[in-house]
Amino acid sequence: MSAAPGIHARLQLARADFVLDVDLQLPGDGVTALFGPSGCGKTTCLRAIAGLERARGAVHVNGDVWQDDARRTWVPTHRRALGYVFQEASLFAHLTVQRNIEYGWKRLPAAQRRVSLEHAVELLGLSALLARMPQLLSGGERQRVAIARALGASPRVLLMDEPLAALDAARKAEVLPYLERLQRELRIPMLYVTHSADEVARLATHLVLLRAGRVLAQGAPAALMARLDLPLATGDGAAALVHGRVQAWDAQDHLLTVGFAGGRLHVTTPHARAVGEEARLRVLARDVSLARSPPQATSVLNVLPACIVQIAPDAPGQVMVRLDAGGTALMARITVRSQRELGLAEGETVFAQVKGVALAD
């Protein structure tokens, strides 16, 4: 294993119910999501990278060697340039928001400070909260303070262990835009543990699927989410990720038009977006129906020609259909009867009627 740019982790650690055995070659920037069911090894992997668990192997982060058993190298956690955000904010109850944020920053030599406290506070929208005590904060505010405290250590990598899992939907919606902003403006790589497909769709630039302590697959989220042999592409939550650019905004109808390789999609949203801006869309397979010919006089605004790439069994009485729309993967979850009566087979051209589209970003 080299110390080249990127995050490289080869780790082995026995647990009571599984053995963590991974060899990760991750990008040195962006958001890498570690995704899988509870007990698959996501948190164990993150803790081993942080040095909180003593696994066998090696950990290199953008040229820094934190562990290399072959060379008898081990850097303790407190000397690794990382920030760690837990599921619970775990703020110091006796310290104000400002003093919580300053905690790690004050312990760092001035020459190693790459993130100013002022910048962290501004990025996370905490200026009005600095004098408050943690018990007076909402759940979302506490997590934002925890993230700012982690940034105070000027980390080379930010490790986030299901940071939104303890929040309700409203508080999650409050925090997510701040995470996106952090990635855009600070360019600090994040390893993000989650079991939420929504968070993967919105945040991830690289995806690692784990099962029973081993890597099931890794790569671009859009590609993995549409692979019918992987668990993300099954059930009610199966969805395709579409990358495009805003072509138009209709203020009267609150309708956004997003162009992508396979055509364009219309999305209802109360918020305007600038023409030319990048957009990430999530299209649930259950919201896509298929037709042999272009539908006439339909209320569905989004109709796209597509080619059937693969058909696989899903739930009883249903199949999942992978589609190619101009090079972009889509999926449709339809009944076995519909497949039979339409005579659908791989390689045929159909028209995908997309009843619902959501902005993932």
Coordinates of C-alpha atoms in Angstrom, one line a residue:
M1 CA 0.0 0.0 0.0
S2 CA 1.5 3.4 -1.0
A3 CA 1.2 6.7 0.7
A4 CA -0.2 8.3 -2.5
P5 CA -3.1 10.8 -2.4
G6 CA -6.4 9.2 -1.5
I7 CA -7.6 7.3 1.5
H8 CA -6.4 3.8 1.7
A9 CA -7.4 1.4 4.5
R10 CA -6.7 -2.3 4.6
L11 CA -8.2 -3.5 7.9
Q12 CA -9.0 -6.8 9.6
L13 CA -10.7 -7.1 13.0
A14 CA -12.7 -10.0 14.5
R15 CA -16.0 -9.2 16.1
A16 CA -18.4 -11.5 17.9
D17 CA -20.9 -11.6 15.0
F18 CA -18.7 -10.8 12.0
V19 CA -15.1 -10.2 10.9
L20 CA -14.2 -6.8 9.4
D21 CA -12.1 -7.5 6.4
V22 CA -11.9 -4.6 4.0
D23 CA -9.4 -3.1 1.5
L24 CA -10.6 0.4 0.7
Q25 CA -9.2 2.6 -2.1
L26 CA -11.1 5.9 -1.6
P27 CA -10.9 9.3 -3.2
G28 CA -9.0 11.9 -1.4
D29 CA -11.8 14.4 -1.7
G30 CA -15.6 14.5 -1.7
V31 CA -18.0 12.5 0.5
T32 CA -17.6 8.7 0.7
A33 CA -20.6 7.1 2.2
L34 CA -20.3 3.8 4.0
F35 CA -23.7 2.2 3.6
G36 CA -25.3 -1.0 4.8
P37 CA -27.6 -2.5 7.4
S38 CA -27.0 -2.3 11.1
G39 CA -24.2 -4.6 12.2
C40 CA -22.4 -4.8 8.9
G41 CA -19.3 -3.1 10.1
K42 CA -19.7 0.6 9.1
T43 CA -18.9 2.1 12.5
T44 CA -16.2 -0.5 13.3
C45 CA -14.5 0.5 10.0
L46 CA -14.7 4.2 10.8
R47 CA -13.4 3.7 14.3
A48 CA -10.5 1.6 13.0
I49 CA -9.5 4.3 10.6
A50 CA -9.6 6.8 13.5
G51 CA -7.5 4.5 15.6
L52 CA -10.2 4.0 18.2
E53 CA -10.2 0.3 17.4
R54 CA -6.9 -1.6 16.9
A55 CA -7.4 -3.5 13.7
R56 CA -4.6 -5.3 11.8
G57 CA -3.5 -3.7 8.5
A58 CA -2.7 -0.2 7.3
V59 CA -4.3 3.3 7.0
H60 CA -3.0 6.1 4.8
V61 CA -4.8 9.4 4.4
N62 CA -3.7 11.7 1.6
G63 CA 0.0 10.9 2.0
D64 CA 0.0 10.6 5.8
V65 CA 0.7 7.1 7.2
W66 CA -1.4 6.5 10.3
Q67 CA -1.0 2.8 10.5
D68 CA 1.2 0.3 8.7
D69 CA 1.7 -2.9 10.5
A70 CA 4.3 -4.1 8.1
R71 CA 6.5 -1.1 9.1
R72 CA 5.4 -1.2 12.7
T73 CA 3.9 2.2 12.4
W74 CA 1.0 3.3 14.6
V75 CA -0.1 6.9 15.1
P76 CA -2.4 7.2 18.2
T77 CA -5.8 8.8 17.6
H78 CA -4.9 12.1 19.3
R79 CA -2.1 12.6 16.8
R80 CA -4.2 11.8 13.7
A81 CA -5.4 14.9 11.8
L82 CA -9.1 13.9 11.9
G83 CA -12.4 15.3 13.1
Y84 CA -14.9 12.8 14.4
V85 CA -18.7 13.5 14.6
F86 CA -20.8 10.9 16.5
Q87 CA -24.5 10.1 16.3
E88 CA -25.0 12.0 19.5
A89 CA -23.4 15.5 19.6
S90 CA -21.8 14.8 23.0
L91 CA -21.1 18.5 23.7
F92 CA -19.5 19.6 27.0
A93 CA -22.6 20.6 29.0
H94 CA -20.7 23.1 31.2
L95 CA -19.3 25.0 28.2
T96 CA -21.0 27.5 26.0
V97 CA -21.3 26.9 22.2
Q98 CA -18.2 29.1 21.6
R99 CA -16.1 27.3 24.2
N100 CA -17.2 23.9 22.8
I101 CA -16.0 24.9 19.3
E102 CA -12.8 26.3 20.7
Y103 CA -11.9 23.1 22.5
G104 CA -9.9 21.3 19.8
W105 CA -8.7 24.5 18.1
K106 CA -6.9 25.8 21.2
R107 CA -5.0 22.5 21.5
L108 CA -3.7 22.7 18.0
P109 CA -0.4 24.6 17.3
A110 CA -1.0 27.8 15.4
A111 CA 1.0 26.6 12.4
Q112 CA -1.3 23.6 12.0
R113 CA -4.6 25.6 12.0
R114 CA -6.0 25.4 8.5
V115 CA -9.7 26.2 9.4
S116 CA -10.4 29.4 11.3
L117 CA -13.1 29.3 14.0
E118 CA -14.8 32.3 12.3
H119 CA -15.1 30.4 9.1
A120 CA -16.4 27.3 10.8
V121 CA -19.0 29.3 12.7
E122 CA -20.1 31.1 9.5
L123 CA -20.3 28.0 7.5
L124 CA -22.6 26.3 10.0
G125 CA -24.7 29.3 10.8
L126 CA -23.8 29.4 14.5
S127 CA -23.1 33.1 15.0
A128 CA -26.3 33.8 17.0
L129 CA -25.8 30.7 19.2
L130 CA -22.2 31.3 20.5
A131 CA -23.3 32.4 24.0
R132 CA -25.8 29.6 24.6
M133 CA -25.4 26.5 26.7
P134 CA -25.9 23.1 25.0
Q135 CA -29.1 22.3 26.9
L136 CA -30.8 25.3 25.2
L137 CA -30.1 24.0 21.7
S138 CA -32.3 21.9 19.4
G139 CA -31.0 18.6 18.2
G140 CA -30.0 20.0 14.8
E141 CA -28.2 23.0 16.4
R142 CA -26.2 20.6 18.7
Q143 CA -25.1 18.5 15.7
R144 CA -24.0 21.7 13.9
V145 CA -21.9 22.7 17.0
A146 CA -20.4 19.2 17.1
I147 CA -19.4 19.5 13.4
A148 CA -17.9 23.0 14.0
R149 CA -15.9 21.6 17.0
A150 CA -14.6 18.8 14.8
L151 CA -13.5 21.3 12.1
G152 CA -11.7 23.3 14.8
A153 CA -9.0 20.5 14.8
S154 CA -8.3 21.4 11.1
P155 CA -8.7 17.8 10.1
R156 CA -7.3 16.1 7.0
V157 CA -10.4 14.0 7.0
L158 CA -13.8 14.3 8.6
L159 CA -15.3 11.1 10.0
M160 CA -19.1 11.2 10.5
D161 CA -20.8 8.3 12.2
E162 CA -24.6 8.5 11.4
P163 CA -24.6 12.2 12.4
L164 CA -28.3 12.6 11.5
A165 CA -29.7 9.3 12.8
A166 CA -30.9 10.8 16.1
L167 CA -32.7 13.7 14.5
D168 CA -36.3 13.9 13.2
A169 CA -37.0 14.8 9.6
A170 CA -37.2 18.5 10.2
R171 CA -33.9 18.7 12.0
K172 CA -32.3 16.5 9.3
A173 CA -33.5 18.9 6.7
E174 CA -32.0 21.7 8.7
V175 CA -28.5 20.1 8.9
L176 CA -28.1 18.6 5.4
P177 CA -27.6 22.0 3.5
Y178 CA -24.7 22.8 5.9
L179 CA -23.0 19.5 5.2
E180 CA -23.3 20.2 1.5
R181 CA -21.9 23.7 2.0
L182 CA -18.9 22.3 4.0
Q183 CA -18.0 20.0 1.2
R184 CA -18.2 22.7 -1.4
E185 CA -16.2 25.4 0.5
L186 CA -13.7 23.5 2.6
R187 CA -12.9 20.6 0.4
I188 CA -12.2 18.3 3.4
P189 CA -12.8 14.7 2.5
M190 CA -15.6 13.1 4.5
L191 CA -16.2 9.4 5.4
Y192 CA -19.9 9.3 6.2
V193 CA -21.6 6.3 7.8
T194 CA -25.3 6.0 7.1
H195 CA -28.1 3.5 6.5
S196 CA -30.2 6.2 4.8
A197 CA -30.5 5.9 1.1
D198 CA -31.8 9.5 1.0
E199 CA -28.6 10.8 2.6
V200 CA -26.5 8.7 0.1
A201 CA -28.4 10.2 -2.8
R202 CA -28.0 13.8 -1.5
L203 CA -24.4 13.8 -0.2
A204 CA -22.3 11.0 -1.6
T205 CA -19.8 11.3 -4.4
H206 CA -18.4 7.8 -3.7
L207 CA -20.2 4.9 -2.2
V208 CA -19.1 1.8 -0.4
L209 CA -21.6 -1.0 0.3
L210 CA -20.8 -3.2 3.2
R211 CA -22.3 -6.6 4.2
A212 CA -21.1 -8.7 7.2
G213 CA -17.8 -6.8 7.5
R214 CA -16.9 -7.0 3.8
V215 CA -17.1 -4.7 0.8
L216 CA -20.0 -5.8 -1.4
A217 CA -19.3 -3.0 -4.0
Q218 CA -17.9 0.5 -4.3
G219 CA -18.0 3.2 -6.9
A220 CA -20.1 6.1 -8.2
P221 CA -23.5 6.2 -6.3
A222 CA -25.5 6.6 -9.5
A223 CA -24.0 3.4 -10.9
L224 CA -24.4 1.3 -7.7
M225 CA -27.9 2.5 -7.0
A226 CA -29.1 1.1 -10.4
R227 CA -27.4 -2.3 -10.1
L228 CA -30.1 -4.9 -9.8
D229 CA -27.8 -7.3 -8.1
L230 CA -27.2 -5.0 -5.1
P231 CA -29.6 -4.4 -2.2
L232 CA -30.1 -0.6 -2.9
A233 CA -32.0 -1.5 -6.1
T234 CA -34.7 -3.6 -4.4
G235 CA -38.0 -2.7 -2.7
D236 CA -40.0 0.5 -2.3
G237 CA -36.9 2.6 -1.7
A238 CA -35.1 1.7 -4.9
A239 CA -34.2 4.8 -6.8
A240 CA -32.1 6.1 -9.7
L241 CA -29.8 9.1 -9.3
V242 CA -29.8 11.5 -12.2
H243 CA -27.2 14.3 -12.7
G244 CA -28.2 17.3 -14.8
R245 CA -28.4 21.0 -15.1
V246 CA -31.2 23.5 -14.7
Q247 CA -32.6 24.6 -18.1
A248 CA -35.6 26.7 -16.9
W249 CA -37.6 27.8 -13.9
D250 CA -41.4 28.5 -14.2
A251 CA -42.3 30.7 -11.3
Q252 CA -46.1 30.5 -11.9
D253 CA -46.2 26.7 -11.8
H254 CA -43.2 26.3 -9.5
L255 CA -41.7 23.9 -12.1
L256 CA -38.0 23.4 -12.6
T257 CA -36.8 21.9 -15.8
V258 CA -33.6 19.9 -15.6
G259 CA -31.8 18.6 -18.7
F260 CA -29.7 15.5 -18.6
A261 CA -28.2 13.0 -21.0
G262 CA -31.5 11.2 -21.6
G263 CA -33.7 14.3 -22.1
R264 CA -35.2 16.5 -19.5
L265 CA -37.3 16.2 -16.3
H266 CA -39.7 18.6 -14.8
V267 CA -39.7 18.9 -11.0
T268 CA -42.1 20.8 -8.8
T269 CA -40.4 22.8 -6.1
P270 CA -41.1 26.0 -4.2
H271 CA -37.5 27.2 -4.6
A272 CA -36.1 28.8 -7.8
R273 CA -32.7 27.5 -9.1
A274 CA -30.4 29.4 -11.5
V275 CA -30.3 28.3 -15.1
G276 CA -27.1 26.3 -15.7
E277 CA -26.8 25.2 -12.0
E278 CA -26.0 21.6 -11.4
A279 CA -28.9 19.5 -10.1
R280 CA -29.1 16.0 -8.6
L281 CA -32.4 14.2 -9.0
R282 CA -33.8 11.1 -7.3
V283 CA -36.3 9.0 -9.2
L284 CA -38.0 6.3 -7.3
A285 CA -38.5 3.1 -9.2
R286 CA -42.1 2.8 -7.9
D287 CA -42.9 6.2 -9.5
V288 CA -41.9 5.0 -13.0
S289 CA -44.4 3.1 -15.2
L290 CA -43.7 1.8 -18.7
A291 CA -45.6 2.0 -22.0
R292 CA -45.1 0.4 -25.4
S293 CA -46.0 3.7 -27.3
P294 CA -45.9 7.3 -26.4
P295 CA -48.9 8.0 -24.0
Q296 CA -51.5 10.5 -25.2
A297 CA -53.4 13.1 -23.1
T298 CA -51.7 12.1 -19.9
S299 CA -51.2 14.1 -16.7
V300 CA -47.6 12.8 -16.4
L301 CA -45.2 15.5 -17.5
N302 CA -42.1 13.4 -17.7
V303 CA -42.1 10.8 -20.5
L304 CA -38.8 9.5 -21.8
P305 CA -37.8 6.9 -24.4
A306 CA -35.6 4.3 -22.9
C307 CA -34.2 0.8 -23.6
I308 CA -34.7 -2.1 -21.3
V309 CA -31.3 -3.3 -20.1
Q310 CA -32.2 -5.8 -17.4
I311 CA -35.3 -7.3 -15.7
A312 CA -34.9 -9.0 -12.3
P313 CA -37.4 -10.4 -9.7
D314 CA -38.2 -8.0 -6.8
A315 CA -41.0 -8.6 -4.3
P316 CA -43.5 -11.3 -4.9
G317 CA -45.5 -10.4 -8.0
Q318 CA -43.2 -7.6 -9.0
V319 CA -40.1 -7.1 -11.1
M320 CA -37.4 -4.4 -11.2
V321 CA -36.6 -3.1 -14.7
R322 CA -33.4 -1.3 -15.4
L323 CA -33.6 1.2 -18.2
D324 CA -31.1 3.2 -20.3
A325 CA -32.3 6.7 -21.1
G326 CA -29.6 8.2 -23.3
G327 CA -26.8 6.8 -21.1
T328 CA -28.5 7.5 -17.8
A329 CA -29.8 4.6 -15.7
L330 CA -33.4 4.6 -14.6
M331 CA -35.5 1.9 -12.9
A332 CA -39.1 0.9 -13.0
R333 CA -40.8 -1.3 -10.5
I334 CA -43.8 -3.0 -12.1
T335 CA -46.0 -6.0 -11.6
V336 CA -45.2 -9.4 -13.2
R337 CA -48.6 -9.3 -14.9
S338 CA -47.7 -5.9 -16.5
Q339 CA -44.4 -7.3 -17.8
R340 CA -46.2 -10.4 -19.2
E341 CA -49.1 -8.5 -20.8
L342 CA -46.8 -5.9 -22.4
G343 CA -44.4 -8.6 -23.4
L344 CA -41.4 -6.7 -22.1
A345 CA -38.0 -8.2 -22.6
E346 CA -34.4 -7.0 -22.4
G347 CA -33.2 -5.0 -25.4
E348 CA -36.6 -3.5 -26.2
T349 CA -37.5 0.2 -26.4
V350 CA -40.2 1.5 -24.1
F351 CA -41.5 4.9 -22.9
A352 CA -40.9 5.6 -19.2
Q353 CA -43.6 7.7 -17.5
V354 CA -42.0 9.3 -14.5
K355 CA -44.8 10.3 -12.1
G356 CA -42.5 11.7 -9.4
V357 CA -39.1 13.4 -9.3
A358 CA -37.4 14.8 -6.2
L359 CA -34.4 17.1 -6.0
A360 CA -31.8 15.1 -4.1
D361 CA -29.7 18.3 -3.4

